Tab-separated table of C-alpha atoms in Angstrom:
chain	number	residue	atom	x	y	z
A	1	UNK	CA	-20.792	61.787	66.025
A	2	UNK	CA	-17.123	62.320	65.272
A	3	UNK	CA	-14.806	64.230	67.574
A	4	UNK	CA	-11.482	65.877	66.946
A	5	UNK	CA	-9.265	64.749	69.822
A	6	UNK	CA	-7.281	68.013	69.953
A	7	UNK	CA	-10.477	70.069	70.118
A	8	UNK	CA	-11.826	67.877	72.929
A	9	UNK	CA	-8.606	68.282	74.923
A	10	UNK	CA	-8.798	72.030	74.351
A	11	UNK	CA	-12.442	72.085	75.456
A	12	UNK	CA	-11.548	70.098	78.589
A	13	UNK	CA	-9.196	72.928	79.614
A	14	UNK	CA	-11.931	75.587	79.414
A	15	UNK	CA	-13.541	76.934	82.584
A	16	UNK	CA	-16.042	74.408	83.883
A	17	UNK	CA	-19.584	74.844	85.143
A	18	UNK	CA	-18.763	72.288	87.829
A	19	UNK	CA	-15.647	70.313	88.804
A	20	UNK	CA	-14.814	67.962	91.673
A	21	UNK	CA	-13.116	64.725	92.574
A	22	UNK	CA	-15.757	62.010	92.537
A	23	UNK	CA	-15.783	58.258	92.718
A	24	UNK	CA	-16.506	56.922	89.236
A	25	UNK	CA	-17.294	53.475	87.862
A	26	UNK	CA	-17.393	52.911	84.119
A	27	UNK	CA	-19.888	50.797	82.178
A	28	UNK	CA	-17.722	47.709	81.679
A	29	UNK	CA	-18.444	44.602	83.696
A	30	UNK	CA	-15.932	44.336	86.506
A	31	UNK	CA	-15.142	48.083	86.568
A	32	UNK	CA	-14.403	49.307	90.072
A	33	UNK	CA	-14.950	52.745	91.570
A	34	UNK	CA	-11.921	54.981	90.992
A	35	UNK	CA	-11.330	58.519	92.169
A	36	UNK	CA	-11.491	60.879	89.159
A	37	UNK	CA	-11.477	64.612	88.628
A	38	UNK	CA	-14.802	65.208	86.854
A	39	UNK	CA	-15.453	68.453	84.941
A	40	UNK	CA	-18.650	69.629	83.303
A	41	UNK	CA	-17.871	71.907	80.339
A	42	UNK	CA	-20.860	72.957	78.221
A	43	UNK	CA	-22.507	69.576	77.472
A	44	UNK	CA	-19.445	67.353	77.942
A	45	UNK	CA	-18.530	65.558	81.139
A	46	UNK	CA	-14.755	65.070	81.158
A	47	UNK	CA	-12.996	62.763	83.573
A	48	UNK	CA	-9.316	62.758	84.450
A	49	UNK	CA	-6.942	60.726	86.567
A	50	UNK	CA	-6.348	62.960	89.587
A	51	UNK	CA	-2.667	63.432	88.740
A	52	UNK	CA	-2.972	64.066	84.966
A	53	UNK	CA	-3.921	67.055	82.818
A	54	UNK	CA	-5.315	65.183	79.796
A	55	UNK	CA	-8.766	63.649	80.138
A	56	UNK	CA	-9.122	59.876	80.284
A	57	UNK	CA	-12.500	60.238	78.585
A	58	UNK	CA	-15.498	62.423	77.870
A	59	UNK	CA	-19.238	61.831	77.858
A	60	UNK	CA	-21.453	63.837	75.517
A	61	UNK	CA	-24.503	64.567	77.650
A	62	UNK	CA	-27.148	64.064	74.986
A	63	UNK	CA	-29.865	61.426	74.828
A	64	UNK	CA	-29.029	60.300	78.336
A	65	UNK	CA	-30.842	59.980	81.636
A	66	UNK	CA	-29.424	61.101	84.970
A	67	UNK	CA	-30.753	59.195	87.965
A	68	UNK	CA	-30.143	59.271	91.679
A	69	UNK	CA	-29.074	55.838	92.877
A	70	UNK	CA	-29.043	56.829	96.555
A	71	UNK	CA	-28.414	59.991	98.574
A	72	UNK	CA	-24.777	60.362	97.456
A	73	UNK	CA	-24.682	58.451	94.171
A	74	UNK	CA	-26.014	59.178	90.695
A	75	UNK	CA	-25.771	57.445	87.356
A	76	UNK	CA	-25.790	58.414	83.708
A	77	UNK	CA	-27.412	56.004	81.265
A	78	UNK	CA	-27.518	56.558	77.505
A	79	UNK	CA	-30.950	55.974	75.997
A	80	UNK	CA	-29.718	54.061	72.963
A	81	UNK	CA	-27.402	51.877	75.070
A	82	UNK	CA	-29.198	51.082	78.341
A	83	UNK	CA	-26.391	48.744	79.419
A	84	UNK	CA	-23.871	51.621	79.218
A	85	UNK	CA	-24.218	52.996	82.752
A	86	UNK	CA	-21.719	55.270	84.494
A	87	UNK	CA	-21.890	55.581	88.271
A	88	UNK	CA	-20.657	58.605	90.262
A	89	UNK	CA	-20.193	58.763	94.035
A	90	UNK	CA	-20.298	62.182	95.687
A	91	UNK	CA	-19.069	63.308	99.105
A	92	UNK	CA	-22.468	64.565	100.254
A	93	UNK	CA	-26.156	64.569	99.411
A	94	UNK	CA	-25.949	68.280	98.519
A	95	UNK	CA	-23.055	67.705	96.128
A	96	UNK	CA	-24.969	64.868	94.466
A	97	UNK	CA	-28.018	67.102	93.957
A	98	UNK	CA	-25.875	69.908	92.524
A	99	UNK	CA	-24.223	67.528	90.036
A	100	UNK	CA	-27.474	65.956	88.855
A	101	UNK	CA	-29.105	69.376	88.408
A	102	UNK	CA	-26.100	70.728	86.479
A	103	UNK	CA	-25.888	67.722	84.170
A	104	UNK	CA	-29.607	67.819	83.376
A	105	UNK	CA	-29.417	71.542	82.598
A	106	UNK	CA	-26.380	71.040	80.321
A	107	UNK	CA	-28.267	68.913	77.799
A	108	UNK	CA	-29.480	70.179	74.440
A	109	UNK	CA	-32.933	68.775	75.168
A	110	UNK	CA	-33.249	70.873	78.352
A	111	UNK	CA	-32.083	74.052	76.619
A	112	UNK	CA	-34.430	73.409	73.674
A	113	UNK	CA	-37.436	72.961	75.984
A	114	UNK	CA	-36.563	76.226	77.733
A	115	UNK	CA	-36.218	78.043	74.410
A	116	UNK	CA	-39.608	76.790	73.239
A	117	UNK	CA	-41.236	77.697	76.559
A	118	UNK	CA	-39.843	81.246	76.643
A	119	UNK	CA	-40.500	81.751	72.930
A	120	UNK	CA	-44.138	80.800	73.499
A	121	UNK	CA	-44.422	83.109	76.536
A	122	UNK	CA	-42.866	86.079	74.722
A	123	UNK	CA	-45.161	85.511	71.742
A	124	UNK	CA	-48.182	85.309	74.077
A	125	UNK	CA	-47.236	88.553	75.872
A	126	UNK	CA	-46.059	90.637	72.898
A	127	UNK	CA	-47.707	89.034	69.888
A	128	UNK	CA	-44.284	88.803	68.225
A	129	UNK	CA	-42.083	85.787	67.582
A	130	UNK	CA	-38.676	86.556	69.169
A	131	UNK	CA	-36.900	84.165	66.745
A	132	UNK	CA	-38.276	85.846	63.637
A	133	UNK	CA	-35.577	88.544	63.628
A	134	UNK	CA	-32.949	85.791	63.376
A	135	UNK	CA	-34.643	84.048	60.454
A	136	UNK	CA	-35.089	80.778	62.335
A	137	UNK	CA	-38.691	80.969	63.466
A	138	UNK	CA	-39.869	78.320	60.980
A	139	UNK	CA	-37.194	75.719	61.820
A	140	UNK	CA	-38.872	72.523	62.987
A	141	UNK	CA	-36.426	72.004	65.861
A	142	UNK	CA	-37.910	75.108	67.527
A	143	UNK	CA	-41.546	74.166	66.986
A	144	UNK	CA	-43.857	72.925	69.699
A	145	UNK	CA	-45.353	69.540	68.932
A	146	UNK	CA	-48.469	68.186	70.610
A	147	UNK	CA	-46.361	65.604	72.485
A	148	UNK	CA	-44.039	68.130	74.143
A	149	UNK	CA	-44.555	69.898	77.404
A	150	UNK	CA	-44.522	73.677	77.179
A	151	UNK	CA	-43.254	74.204	80.696
A	152	UNK	CA	-39.573	73.437	81.450
A	153	UNK	CA	-39.336	70.523	83.836
A	154	UNK	CA	-37.851	71.082	87.276
A	155	UNK	CA	-35.799	68.011	88.163
């Protein structure tokens, strides 16, 4: 995926769903934990040096797995690059839980599963497809396959 740097910087300045100073270690061998301002905006996780306004980097939160490492630490691993692991240290167990929940809910996959679940429920209750009025009811990305769960996962 290609990104326009100016648009990313502009997006990083938008109101965030969650923001805090966290300890962060990048995926490179020998990286050490550094204090970073971390902001979740839509499905991007931006990170900044604590004294700068421009982000040092951004992670697109798609095709990734969020895991708790311990009570105050979580990691983000990208499915197509298992060796690319980012580690985040929080100030409390509660803060760590809030961050992991928010990141999971920011992903396209999570939102798609919710859409499919609620579409199925509305159709079951009313007999009508709620997406039909928008002309997108036949799009394969909104179809339920036999491998998918219908219920959104609580994680």
